[in-house]
mmCIF file of C-alpha atoms in Angstrom:
data_model
loop_
_atom_site.group_PDB
_atom_site.id
_atom_site.type_symbol
_atom_site.label_atom_id
_atom_site.label_comp_id
_atom_site.label_asym_id
_atom_site.label_seq_id
_atom_site.Cartn_x
_atom_site.Cartn_y
_atom_site.Cartn_z
ATOM 1 C CA MET A 1 11.190 -296.131 -212.284
ATOM 2 C CA THR A 2 9.444 -297.051 -215.181
ATOM 3 C CA ASP A 3 9.162 -295.612 -218.501
ATOM 4 C CA ARG A 4 11.996 -293.401 -218.978
ATOM 5 C CA LEU A 5 11.739 -290.003 -220.872
ATOM 6 C CA VAL A 6 13.510 -290.906 -223.586
ATOM 7 C CA ASP A 7 13.409 -289.215 -227.005
ATOM 8 C CA SER A 8 14.360 -291.105 -230.837
ATOM 9 C CA PHE A 9 17.730 -289.271 -229.906
ATOM 10 C CA GLY A 10 18.397 -290.086 -226.511
ATOM 11 C CA ARG A 11 17.938 -287.193 -224.831
ATOM 12 C CA VAL A 12 16.788 -287.256 -221.403
ATOM 13 C CA HIS A 13 14.062 -285.154 -220.100
ATOM 14 C CA ASN A 14 14.251 -285.036 -215.764
ATOM 15 C CA TYR A 15 11.659 -281.093 -216.382
ATOM 16 C CA VAL A 16 9.234 -280.490 -216.780
ATOM 17 C CA ARG A 17 8.144 -275.850 -216.679
ATOM 18 C CA ILE A 18 4.808 -275.878 -216.013
ATOM 19 C CA SER A 19 1.703 -272.836 -216.879
ATOM 20 C CA VAL A 20 -0.473 -272.124 -214.186
ATOM 21 C CA THR A 21 -2.381 -269.531 -216.703
ATOM 22 C CA ASP A 22 -2.083 -267.437 -219.261
ATOM 23 C CA LEU A 23 -3.062 -264.628 -217.711
ATOM 24 C CA CYS A 24 -0.937 -262.017 -216.671
ATOM 25 C CA ASN A 25 -1.221 -258.221 -214.534
ATOM 26 C CA LEU A 26 0.836 -256.915 -217.472
ATOM 27 C CA GLY A 27 1.772 -256.470 -221.365
ATOM 28 C CA CYS A 28 5.343 -256.977 -222.202
ATOM 29 C CA GLN A 29 6.690 -256.615 -225.675
ATOM 30 C CA TYR A 30 8.140 -259.107 -226.104
ATOM 31 C CA CYS A 31 5.342 -261.698 -225.410
ATOM 32 C CA ARG A 32 1.978 -260.113 -224.899
ATOM 33 C CA PRO A 33 1.714 -256.982 -226.432
ATOM 34 C CA GLY A 34 -0.733 -254.920 -225.465
ATOM 35 C CA SER A 35 -2.570 -258.108 -223.671
ATOM 36 C CA ALA A 36 -2.817 -257.823 -219.885
ATOM 37 C CA LEU A 37 -5.057 -259.069 -217.828
ATOM 38 C CA SER A 38 -6.699 -261.153 -221.056
ATOM 39 C CA CYS A 39 -6.662 -264.868 -220.886
ATOM 40 C CA LYS A 40 -8.302 -267.226 -223.246
ATOM 41 C CA VAL A 41 -8.565 -270.132 -222.098
ATOM 42 C CA LYS A 42 -9.466 -269.796 -217.744
ATOM 43 C CA SER A 43 -11.695 -272.645 -218.733
ATOM 44 C CA GLU A 44 -9.468 -275.006 -219.876
ATOM 45 C CA LEU A 45 -6.679 -275.260 -216.928
ATOM 46 C CA LEU A 46 -5.972 -277.470 -215.005
ATOM 47 C CA SER A 47 -7.908 -277.673 -211.014
ATOM 48 C CA PHE A 48 -4.275 -278.160 -208.828
ATOM 49 C CA ASP A 49 -5.538 -282.397 -208.749
ATOM 50 C CA GLN A 50 -5.063 -282.323 -212.374
ATOM 51 C CA LEU A 51 -1.547 -280.614 -212.102
ATOM 52 C CA THR A 52 0.173 -282.630 -208.321
ATOM 53 C CA ALA A 53 -1.616 -286.074 -211.499
ATOM 54 C CA VAL A 54 0.829 -285.023 -213.561
ATOM 55 C CA VAL A 55 4.172 -284.011 -212.071
ATOM 56 C CA GLU A 56 2.816 -287.820 -209.664
ATOM 57 C CA ALA A 57 2.969 -289.680 -213.688
ATOM 58 C CA LEU A 58 6.365 -287.441 -214.154
ATOM 59 C CA ALA A 59 8.200 -288.857 -211.326
ATOM 60 C CA HIS A 60 7.649 -291.777 -211.590
ATOM 61 C CA MET A 61 9.239 -291.889 -214.582
ATOM 62 C CA GLY A 62 12.671 -289.590 -214.013
ATOM 63 C CA VAL A 63 11.426 -285.806 -213.634
ATOM 64 C CA THR A 64 12.887 -283.578 -211.068
ATOM 65 C CA LYS A 65 12.529 -280.590 -211.015
ATOM 66 C CA VAL A 66 9.334 -278.564 -211.647
ATOM 67 C CA ARG A 67 9.156 -274.565 -212.905
ATOM 68 C CA LEU A 68 6.296 -272.879 -212.396
ATOM 69 C CA THR A 69 5.514 -270.047 -215.423
ATOM 70 C CA GLY A 70 2.488 -268.472 -216.620
ATOM 71 C CA GLY A 71 1.354 -265.630 -217.936
ATOM 72 C CA GLU A 72 2.783 -264.683 -214.291
ATOM 73 C CA PRO A 73 2.080 -267.369 -212.001
ATOM 74 C CA LEU A 74 1.193 -265.378 -208.828
ATOM 75 C CA LEU A 75 -2.278 -264.170 -210.380
ATOM 76 C CA ARG A 76 -3.065 -268.411 -209.909
ATOM 77 C CA PRO A 77 -4.747 -268.736 -206.559
ATOM 78 C CA ARG A 78 -3.895 -270.177 -203.291
ATOM 79 C CA LEU A 79 -0.795 -271.139 -205.474
ATOM 80 C CA GLU A 80 1.535 -271.855 -202.497
ATOM 81 C CA SER A 81 -0.380 -275.165 -201.338
ATOM 82 C CA LEU A 82 -0.195 -275.844 -205.315
ATOM 83 C CA ILE A 83 3.567 -275.982 -204.585
ATOM 84 C CA GLY A 84 2.988 -278.041 -201.340
ATOM 85 C CA ARG A 85 1.335 -280.734 -202.576
ATOM 86 C CA LEU A 86 4.228 -280.623 -205.674
ATOM 87 C CA SER A 87 7.263 -280.460 -203.369
ATOM 88 C CA GLY A 88 5.922 -283.767 -200.924
ATOM 89 C CA ILE A 89 6.684 -286.025 -204.398
ATOM 90 C CA LYS A 90 8.143 -288.580 -204.700
ATOM 91 C CA GLY A 91 11.537 -288.156 -206.307
ATOM 92 C CA ILE A 92 10.990 -283.739 -206.606
ATOM 93 C CA SER A 93 14.007 -282.400 -205.785
ATOM 94 C CA ARG A 94 13.685 -279.222 -207.323
ATOM 95 C CA ILE A 95 10.326 -276.790 -207.748
ATOM 96 C CA GLY A 96 11.111 -273.169 -209.325
ATOM 97 C CA LEU A 97 8.760 -270.354 -210.384
ATOM 98 C CA THR A 98 8.797 -267.527 -213.075
ATOM 99 C CA THR A 99 7.321 -264.417 -212.615
ATOM 100 C CA ASN A 100 7.732 -260.222 -213.211
ATOM 101 C CA GLY A 101 7.607 -260.141 -209.431
ATOM 102 C CA MET A 102 4.904 -257.341 -209.404
ATOM 103 C CA LEU A 103 2.939 -259.759 -206.826
ATOM 104 C CA LEU A 104 6.376 -261.624 -204.887
ATOM 105 C CA GLY A 105 7.056 -259.860 -201.978
ATOM 106 C CA PRO A 106 4.832 -259.900 -199.773
ATOM 107 C CA ARG A 107 4.445 -263.485 -200.404
ATOM 108 C CA ALA A 108 7.884 -264.928 -201.092
ATOM 109 C CA SER A 109 7.988 -266.049 -197.540
ATOM 110 C CA LEU A 110 4.969 -267.823 -198.206
ATOM 111 C CA LEU A 111 6.193 -269.597 -200.769
ATOM 112 C CA ARG A 112 9.788 -270.501 -199.169
ATOM 113 C CA GLN A 113 7.761 -272.084 -196.949
ATOM 114 C CA ALA A 114 5.510 -274.221 -198.928
ATOM 115 C CA GLY A 115 8.476 -275.867 -200.703
ATOM 116 C CA LEU A 116 9.342 -273.257 -203.371
ATOM 117 C CA THR A 117 13.479 -273.780 -203.980
ATOM 118 C CA ASP A 118 14.395 -271.264 -206.909
ATOM 119 C CA VAL A 119 12.527 -268.293 -207.821
ATOM 120 C CA ASN A 120 13.683 -266.290 -211.426
ATOM 121 C CA ILE A 121 12.399 -262.216 -211.880
ATOM 122 C CA SER A 122 11.953 -260.623 -214.768
ATOM 123 C CA ILE A 123 13.635 -256.744 -214.916
ATOM 124 C CA ASP A 124 14.358 -255.337 -218.483
ATOM 125 C CA SER A 125 15.485 -252.840 -217.463
ATOM 126 C CA LEU A 126 17.220 -250.759 -214.695
ATOM 127 C CA VAL A 127 15.103 -247.185 -215.733
ATOM 128 C CA PRO A 128 11.147 -246.976 -214.121
ATOM 129 C CA GLU A 129 10.068 -245.519 -217.105
ATOM 130 C CA ARG A 130 11.555 -247.558 -219.523
ATOM 131 C CA TYR A 131 10.289 -250.259 -217.720
ATOM 132 C CA ALA A 132 7.003 -249.511 -217.598
ATOM 133 C CA GLY A 133 7.434 -248.701 -222.241
ATOM 134 C CA ILE A 134 8.818 -252.519 -221.690
ATOM 135 C CA THR A 135 6.081 -254.465 -219.467
ATOM 136 C CA GLY A 136 3.167 -252.743 -220.600
ATOM 137 C CA GLY A 137 1.974 -250.526 -216.839
ATOM 138 C CA GLY A 138 5.685 -252.444 -214.502
ATOM 139 C CA ASP A 139 5.942 -251.221 -211.279
ATOM 140 C CA PHE A 140 9.885 -250.799 -211.017
ATOM 141 C CA ASN A 141 9.718 -249.806 -207.585
ATOM 142 C CA ARG A 142 7.692 -253.225 -206.340
ATOM 143 C CA VAL A 143 10.681 -255.289 -208.569
ATOM 144 C CA ILE A 144 12.906 -254.277 -206.554
ATOM 145 C CA LYS A 145 10.920 -254.712 -203.269
ATOM 146 C CA SER A 146 10.793 -258.142 -205.384
ATOM 147 C CA ILE A 147 14.488 -258.933 -205.628
ATOM 148 C CA GLU A 148 14.956 -257.890 -202.105
ATOM 149 C CA SER A 149 12.040 -260.298 -200.048
ATOM 150 C CA SER A 150 13.180 -263.319 -202.183
ATOM 151 C CA CYS A 151 16.781 -262.906 -201.244
ATOM 152 C CA LYS A 152 15.696 -262.307 -197.434
ATOM 153 C CA ALA A 153 13.377 -265.098 -198.750
ATOM 154 C CA GLY A 154 16.432 -267.856 -198.262
ATOM 155 C CA PHE A 155 15.419 -269.054 -201.237
ATOM 156 C CA ASP A 156 18.450 -271.725 -202.937
ATOM 157 C CA LYS A 157 18.928 -269.186 -206.822
ATOM 158 C CA VAL A 158 17.749 -265.422 -207.098
ATOM 159 C CA LYS A 159 17.871 -265.412 -210.893
ATOM 160 C CA LEU A 160 17.091 -262.143 -213.195
ATOM 161 C CA ASN A 161 16.438 -262.158 -216.717
ATOM 162 C CA VAL A 162 16.590 -259.495 -219.062
ATOM 163 C CA VAL A 163 15.664 -259.667 -222.382
ATOM 164 C CA LEU A 164 17.854 -258.484 -224.253
ATOM 165 C CA MET A 165 16.282 -256.283 -227.792
ATOM 166 C CA HIS A 166 18.621 -254.054 -229.690
ATOM 167 C CA GLY A 167 17.505 -250.878 -229.943
ATOM 168 C CA VAL A 168 15.396 -250.860 -226.866
ATOM 169 C CA ASN A 169 17.323 -251.983 -223.372
ATOM 170 C CA ASP A 170 20.887 -252.956 -224.486
ATOM 171 C CA ASP A 171 22.435 -250.073 -223.706
ATOM 172 C CA GLU A 172 22.112 -250.563 -219.932
ATOM 173 C CA ILE A 173 23.991 -253.602 -220.928
ATOM 174 C CA GLU A 174 27.203 -252.361 -218.931
ATOM 175 C CA ALA A 175 24.615 -251.437 -216.011
ATOM 176 C CA PHE A 176 23.684 -254.555 -215.218
ATOM 177 C CA LEU A 177 26.532 -255.853 -215.510
ATOM 178 C CA LYS A 178 27.628 -254.014 -212.201
ATOM 179 C CA LEU A 179 25.213 -254.672 -210.641
ATOM 180 C CA THR A 180 26.840 -258.677 -210.155
ATOM 181 C CA ILE A 181 30.050 -256.610 -209.515
ATOM 182 C CA ASN A 182 28.680 -255.057 -206.263
ATOM 183 C CA TYR A 183 26.150 -258.258 -205.144
ATOM 184 C CA PRO A 184 25.450 -261.906 -205.177
ATOM 185 C CA LEU A 185 23.411 -261.922 -208.281
ATOM 186 C CA PHE A 186 23.049 -264.477 -211.322
ATOM 187 C CA ILE A 187 21.580 -262.487 -214.451
ATOM 188 C CA ARG A 188 20.938 -263.890 -217.512
ATOM 189 C CA PHE A 189 20.477 -262.477 -220.332
ATOM 190 C CA ILE A 190 18.435 -264.326 -222.457
ATOM 191 C CA GLU A 191 17.594 -263.909 -226.102
ATOM 192 C CA TYR A 192 14.491 -262.128 -227.349
ATOM 193 C CA MET A 193 13.047 -265.381 -229.451
ATOM 194 C CA PRO A 194 10.519 -265.572 -232.260
ATOM 195 C CA ILE A 195 7.691 -266.488 -230.742
ATOM 196 C CA GLY A 196 4.122 -265.761 -232.002
ATOM 197 C CA ASP A 197 2.935 -263.582 -234.205
ATOM 198 C CA ARG A 198 6.186 -261.170 -233.066
ATOM 199 C CA ILE A 199 8.209 -261.880 -236.072
ATOM 200 C CA GLN A 200 8.545 -258.456 -237.449
ATOM 201 C CA ALA A 201 9.641 -257.303 -233.609
ATOM 202 C CA TRP A 202 13.009 -260.320 -233.248
ATOM 203 C CA ARG A 203 13.714 -259.053 -236.875
ATOM 204 C CA SER A 204 14.800 -255.878 -235.390
ATOM 205 C CA GLU A 205 15.449 -256.159 -232.294
ATOM 206 C CA TYR A 206 17.242 -259.744 -232.435
ATOM 207 C CA MET A 207 20.668 -259.011 -230.458
ATOM 208 C CA PRO A 208 23.346 -262.294 -230.133
ATOM 209 C CA ALA A 209 23.905 -262.933 -226.066
ATOM 210 C CA GLU A 210 27.905 -263.349 -227.460
ATOM 211 C CA SER A 211 27.302 -259.152 -227.235
ATOM 212 C CA ILE A 212 27.382 -259.476 -223.661
ATOM 213 C CA LEU A 213 31.335 -260.670 -223.713
ATOM 214 C CA ALA A 214 32.364 -258.099 -225.932
ATOM 215 C CA ARG A 215 31.155 -255.237 -223.635
ATOM 216 C CA CYS A 216 33.594 -256.950 -220.700
ATOM 217 C CA GLU A 217 36.188 -256.429 -223.106
ATOM 218 C CA GLU A 218 35.978 -253.193 -224.076
ATOM 219 C CA LYS A 219 35.248 -252.353 -221.036
ATOM 220 C CA GLY A 220 38.980 -254.031 -219.914
ATOM 221 C CA TRP A 221 36.945 -256.239 -217.882
ATOM 222 C CA GLN A 222 38.854 -259.763 -216.828
ATOM 223 C CA ILE A 223 36.028 -262.492 -217.161
ATOM 224 C CA GLU A 224 36.243 -265.833 -217.400
ATOM 225 C CA PRO A 225 33.493 -268.645 -216.775
ATOM 226 C CA VAL A 226 31.540 -270.453 -213.897
ATOM 227 C CA GLY A 227 30.795 -273.941 -213.302
ATOM 228 C CA ASN A 228 31.088 -277.194 -215.106
ATOM 229 C CA THR A 229 31.302 -276.638 -218.798
ATOM 230 C CA GLY A 230 30.474 -280.344 -218.992
ATOM 231 C CA GLN A 231 26.880 -279.732 -217.162
ATOM 232 C CA LEU A 232 24.758 -279.753 -220.265
ATOM 233 C CA ILE A 233 26.125 -282.349 -221.654
ATOM 234 C CA ASP A 234 25.249 -285.093 -218.450
ATOM 235 C CA SER A 235 22.190 -283.958 -218.706
ATOM 236 C CA LEU A 236 21.756 -284.694 -222.424
ATOM 237 C CA HIS A 237 22.679 -288.745 -219.799
ATOM 238 C CA GLY A 238 20.389 -287.549 -216.866
ATOM 239 C CA GLU A 239 23.283 -287.204 -214.477
ATOM 240 C CA ASN A 240 22.498 -283.250 -213.989
ATOM 241 C CA ASP A 241 18.743 -283.010 -212.908
ATOM 242 C CA ILE A 242 19.388 -279.281 -212.428
ATOM 243 C CA SER A 243 21.220 -278.356 -215.507
ATOM 244 C CA GLY A 244 20.352 -275.222 -218.260
ATOM 245 C CA PRO A 245 20.730 -273.420 -220.260
ATOM 246 C CA ALA A 246 23.051 -270.647 -219.693
ATOM 247 C CA ARG A 247 27.033 -270.155 -219.336
ATOM 248 C CA TYR A 248 27.986 -268.427 -216.584
ATOM 249 C CA TYR A 249 30.570 -266.170 -216.226
ATOM 250 C CA ARG A 250 32.248 -264.223 -213.886
ATOM 251 C CA ILE A 251 33.055 -261.044 -214.088
ATOM 252 C CA ALA A 252 36.471 -260.845 -212.132
ATOM 253 C CA GLY A 253 36.351 -260.041 -208.149
ATOM 254 C CA ALA A 254 33.151 -259.399 -208.326
ATOM 255 C CA ALA A 255 30.429 -261.081 -205.921
ATOM 256 C CA GLY A 256 27.769 -262.051 -209.199
ATOM 257 C CA GLU A 257 27.344 -264.525 -211.399
ATOM 258 C CA PHE A 258 25.798 -263.601 -215.169
ATOM 259 C CA GLY A 259 24.444 -265.871 -217.623
ATOM 260 C CA LEU A 260 24.186 -265.448 -221.221
ATOM 261 C CA ILE A 261 21.606 -267.851 -222.508
ATOM 262 C CA SER A 262 21.362 -267.958 -226.640
ATOM 263 C CA PRO A 263 18.610 -270.245 -228.208
ATOM 264 C CA VAL A 264 18.456 -268.247 -231.399
ATOM 265 C CA SER A 265 22.568 -267.658 -232.636
ATOM 266 C CA ARG A 266 24.027 -270.783 -229.846
ATOM 267 C CA HIS A 267 21.415 -272.838 -229.131
ATOM 268 C CA PHE A 268 21.750 -276.346 -226.516
ATOM 269 C CA CYS A 269 19.091 -278.269 -228.362
ATOM 270 C CA GLU A 270 21.447 -281.583 -228.500
ATOM 271 C CA SER A 271 21.346 -281.919 -224.723
ATOM 272 C CA CYS A 272 18.188 -280.105 -223.869
ATOM 273 C CA ASN A 273 15.804 -281.786 -220.540
ATOM 274 C CA ARG A 274 12.976 -280.302 -220.294
ATOM 275 C CA LEU A 275 8.905 -280.582 -221.439
ATOM 276 C CA ARG A 276 6.366 -278.892 -221.364
ATOM 277 C CA ILE A 277 3.229 -278.550 -220.224
ATOM 278 C CA THR A 278 0.550 -275.035 -221.979
ATOM 279 C CA ALA A 279 -1.504 -272.819 -219.775
ATOM 280 C CA ASN A 280 -4.184 -275.184 -221.414
ATOM 281 C CA GLY A 281 -3.321 -278.736 -219.928
ATOM 282 C CA CYS A 282 -1.168 -279.750 -223.505
ATOM 283 C CA VAL A 283 2.495 -281.779 -223.093
ATOM 284 C CA LYS A 284 4.415 -279.866 -225.732
ATOM 285 C CA PRO A 285 8.235 -280.843 -226.419
ATOM 286 C CA CYS A 286 10.031 -278.086 -227.823
ATOM 287 C CA LEU A 287 9.532 -274.706 -227.352
ATOM 288 C CA TYR A 288 9.374 -273.483 -231.246
ATOM 289 C CA TRP A 289 7.192 -276.170 -232.924
ATOM 290 C CA ASN A 290 3.766 -276.591 -233.089
ATOM 291 C CA GLU A 291 2.700 -279.875 -232.329
ATOM 292 C CA GLU A 292 1.283 -280.942 -228.865
ATOM 293 C CA TRP A 293 -0.542 -283.675 -227.214
ATOM 294 C CA ASP A 294 -3.807 -282.813 -224.950
ATOM 295 C CA LEU A 295 -3.516 -284.190 -221.891
ATOM 296 C CA LYS A 296 -6.885 -283.581 -220.286
ATOM 297 C CA PRO A 297 -8.469 -286.874 -221.772
ATOM 298 C CA TYR A 298 -5.716 -289.276 -219.801
ATOM 299 C CA ILE A 299 -4.989 -287.744 -216.341
ATOM 300 C CA ASP A 300 -6.816 -290.182 -215.170
ATOM 301 C CA ASP A 301 -5.687 -293.107 -216.254
ATOM 302 C CA GLU A 302 -1.752 -293.211 -215.028
ATOM 303 C CA GLU A 303 -0.555 -295.855 -217.806
ATOM 304 C CA LYS A 304 -2.326 -294.158 -220.713
ATOM 305 C CA LEU A 305 -0.949 -290.444 -219.269
ATOM 306 C CA ARG A 306 2.534 -291.724 -219.797
ATOM 307 C CA HIS A 307 1.630 -293.253 -222.928
ATOM 308 C CA VAL A 308 1.042 -289.822 -224.135
ATOM 309 C CA PHE A 309 4.889 -288.049 -222.844
ATOM 310 C CA LEU A 310 6.933 -291.311 -224.172
ATOM 311 C CA GLN A 311 4.157 -290.648 -228.209
ATOM 312 C CA SER A 312 4.993 -286.302 -228.009
ATOM 313 C CA LEU A 313 8.702 -287.133 -227.317
ATOM 314 C CA ALA A 314 8.830 -289.688 -230.424
ATOM 315 C CA GLY A 315 8.476 -286.456 -232.520
ATOM 316 C CA LYS A 316 10.559 -284.120 -230.870
ATOM 317 C CA PRO A 317 12.774 -283.459 -233.214
ATOM 318 C CA LEU A 318 16.281 -283.249 -232.669
ATOM 319 C CA ARG A 319 16.342 -279.061 -232.331
ATOM 320 C CA HIS A 320 14.214 -275.682 -233.103
ATOM 321 C CA GLU A 321 14.834 -273.310 -236.882
ATOM 322 C CA MET A 322 14.982 -269.901 -235.261
ATOM 323 C CA THR A 323 18.362 -268.994 -237.119
ATOM 324 C CA ILE A 324 16.563 -270.232 -240.108
ATOM 325 C CA ALA A 325 13.130 -268.766 -239.839
ATOM 326 C CA LYS A 326 14.717 -264.787 -240.726
ATOM 327 C CA GLU A 327 14.525 -266.926 -244.096
ATOM 328 C CA GLU A 328 11.539 -267.613 -243.875
ATOM 329 C CA THR A 329 12.656 -270.928 -244.892
ATOM 330 C CA SER A 330 11.955 -273.582 -240.930
ATOM 331 C CA SER A 331 11.066 -276.871 -242.712
ATOM 332 C CA LYS A 332 7.879 -276.700 -240.539
ATOM 333 C CA PRO A 333 5.498 -274.074 -238.886
ATOM 334 C CA HIS A 334 6.962 -272.266 -235.648
ATOM 335 C CA THR A 335 4.730 -271.715 -232.759
ATOM 336 C CA LEU A 336 1.678 -269.541 -233.268
ATOM 337 C CA ARG A 337 0.989 -269.417 -229.384
ATOM 338 C CA GLN A 338 1.713 -266.585 -227.868
ATOM 339 C CA MET A 339 4.620 -266.948 -225.371
ATOM 340 C CA SER A 340 1.814 -266.441 -221.899
ATOM 341 C CA GLN A 341 0.127 -270.052 -223.159
ATOM 342 C CA ILE A 342 3.800 -271.765 -223.546
ATOM 343 C CA GLY A 343 5.145 -270.371 -219.774
ATOM 344 C CA GLY A 344 8.274 -270.591 -221.947
#
């Protein structure tokens, strides 16, 4: 292995998130409100050959996990083919997909056969009408069928992502938690992040993920942490290639677990192990900052490609400043891209 992906603060990077398209068939209010199916950079998307070359270079530098995002990644034609190619790269042990679930159901088994190991499905409400409102027209029943199909397909993990929004879906927290009591599901509550042009909405709808624990206490539910509490710190030294930002808990006697992802109230920057590739082929070392480096001119030269990755890590900040955004005193401008272009 050459040129390990280590930034100036000693953080080892072994995980890449790739936005394969900024196209989406929904218009979620926290991501791309009113812009379902729009695509500004379609002609600039990296080809499967280019994406494979990027991941091969990253694998040579120690990356072991890839997650395909969007937009809606299943709108990218022949995605199974790309997954098959990526799963054949030496060193890549996990390939995940983050999806809204609209197109997943009929393809779940094929994706698993191609080499997909994990799937995260976004579902921000259990009320069909509210779900349609949050997503700009999403079909709740299709998402439920996709969850069922994914469980049957045999993925290593099926996780459900819920973006917490005060005054929008916070009255459903108990209903989501009850799902983990009755079913072997992993439900992750994610704090609303001030990304793109949604700052004003974020200020009114943000709520800390820790409030989930308070709800459990109100219900009299006993909860206990699940898993290795040192997992994130291990990733700092490159010892854990499947670490993530969620802190998991289990309600006593529950079949499943719930996780809290707190990028704003309790950031996990000290253990960040990920790079992001945007829909138009730029590497973005930090989700929140504008800085990014164009990969396209260097894809045919792995040595130059590795240099760009190292250059991007040299400029990666110690931490984001999402917690400062409310006072508008950040030392750098926050990202102007929509979440669908970055890939989350």
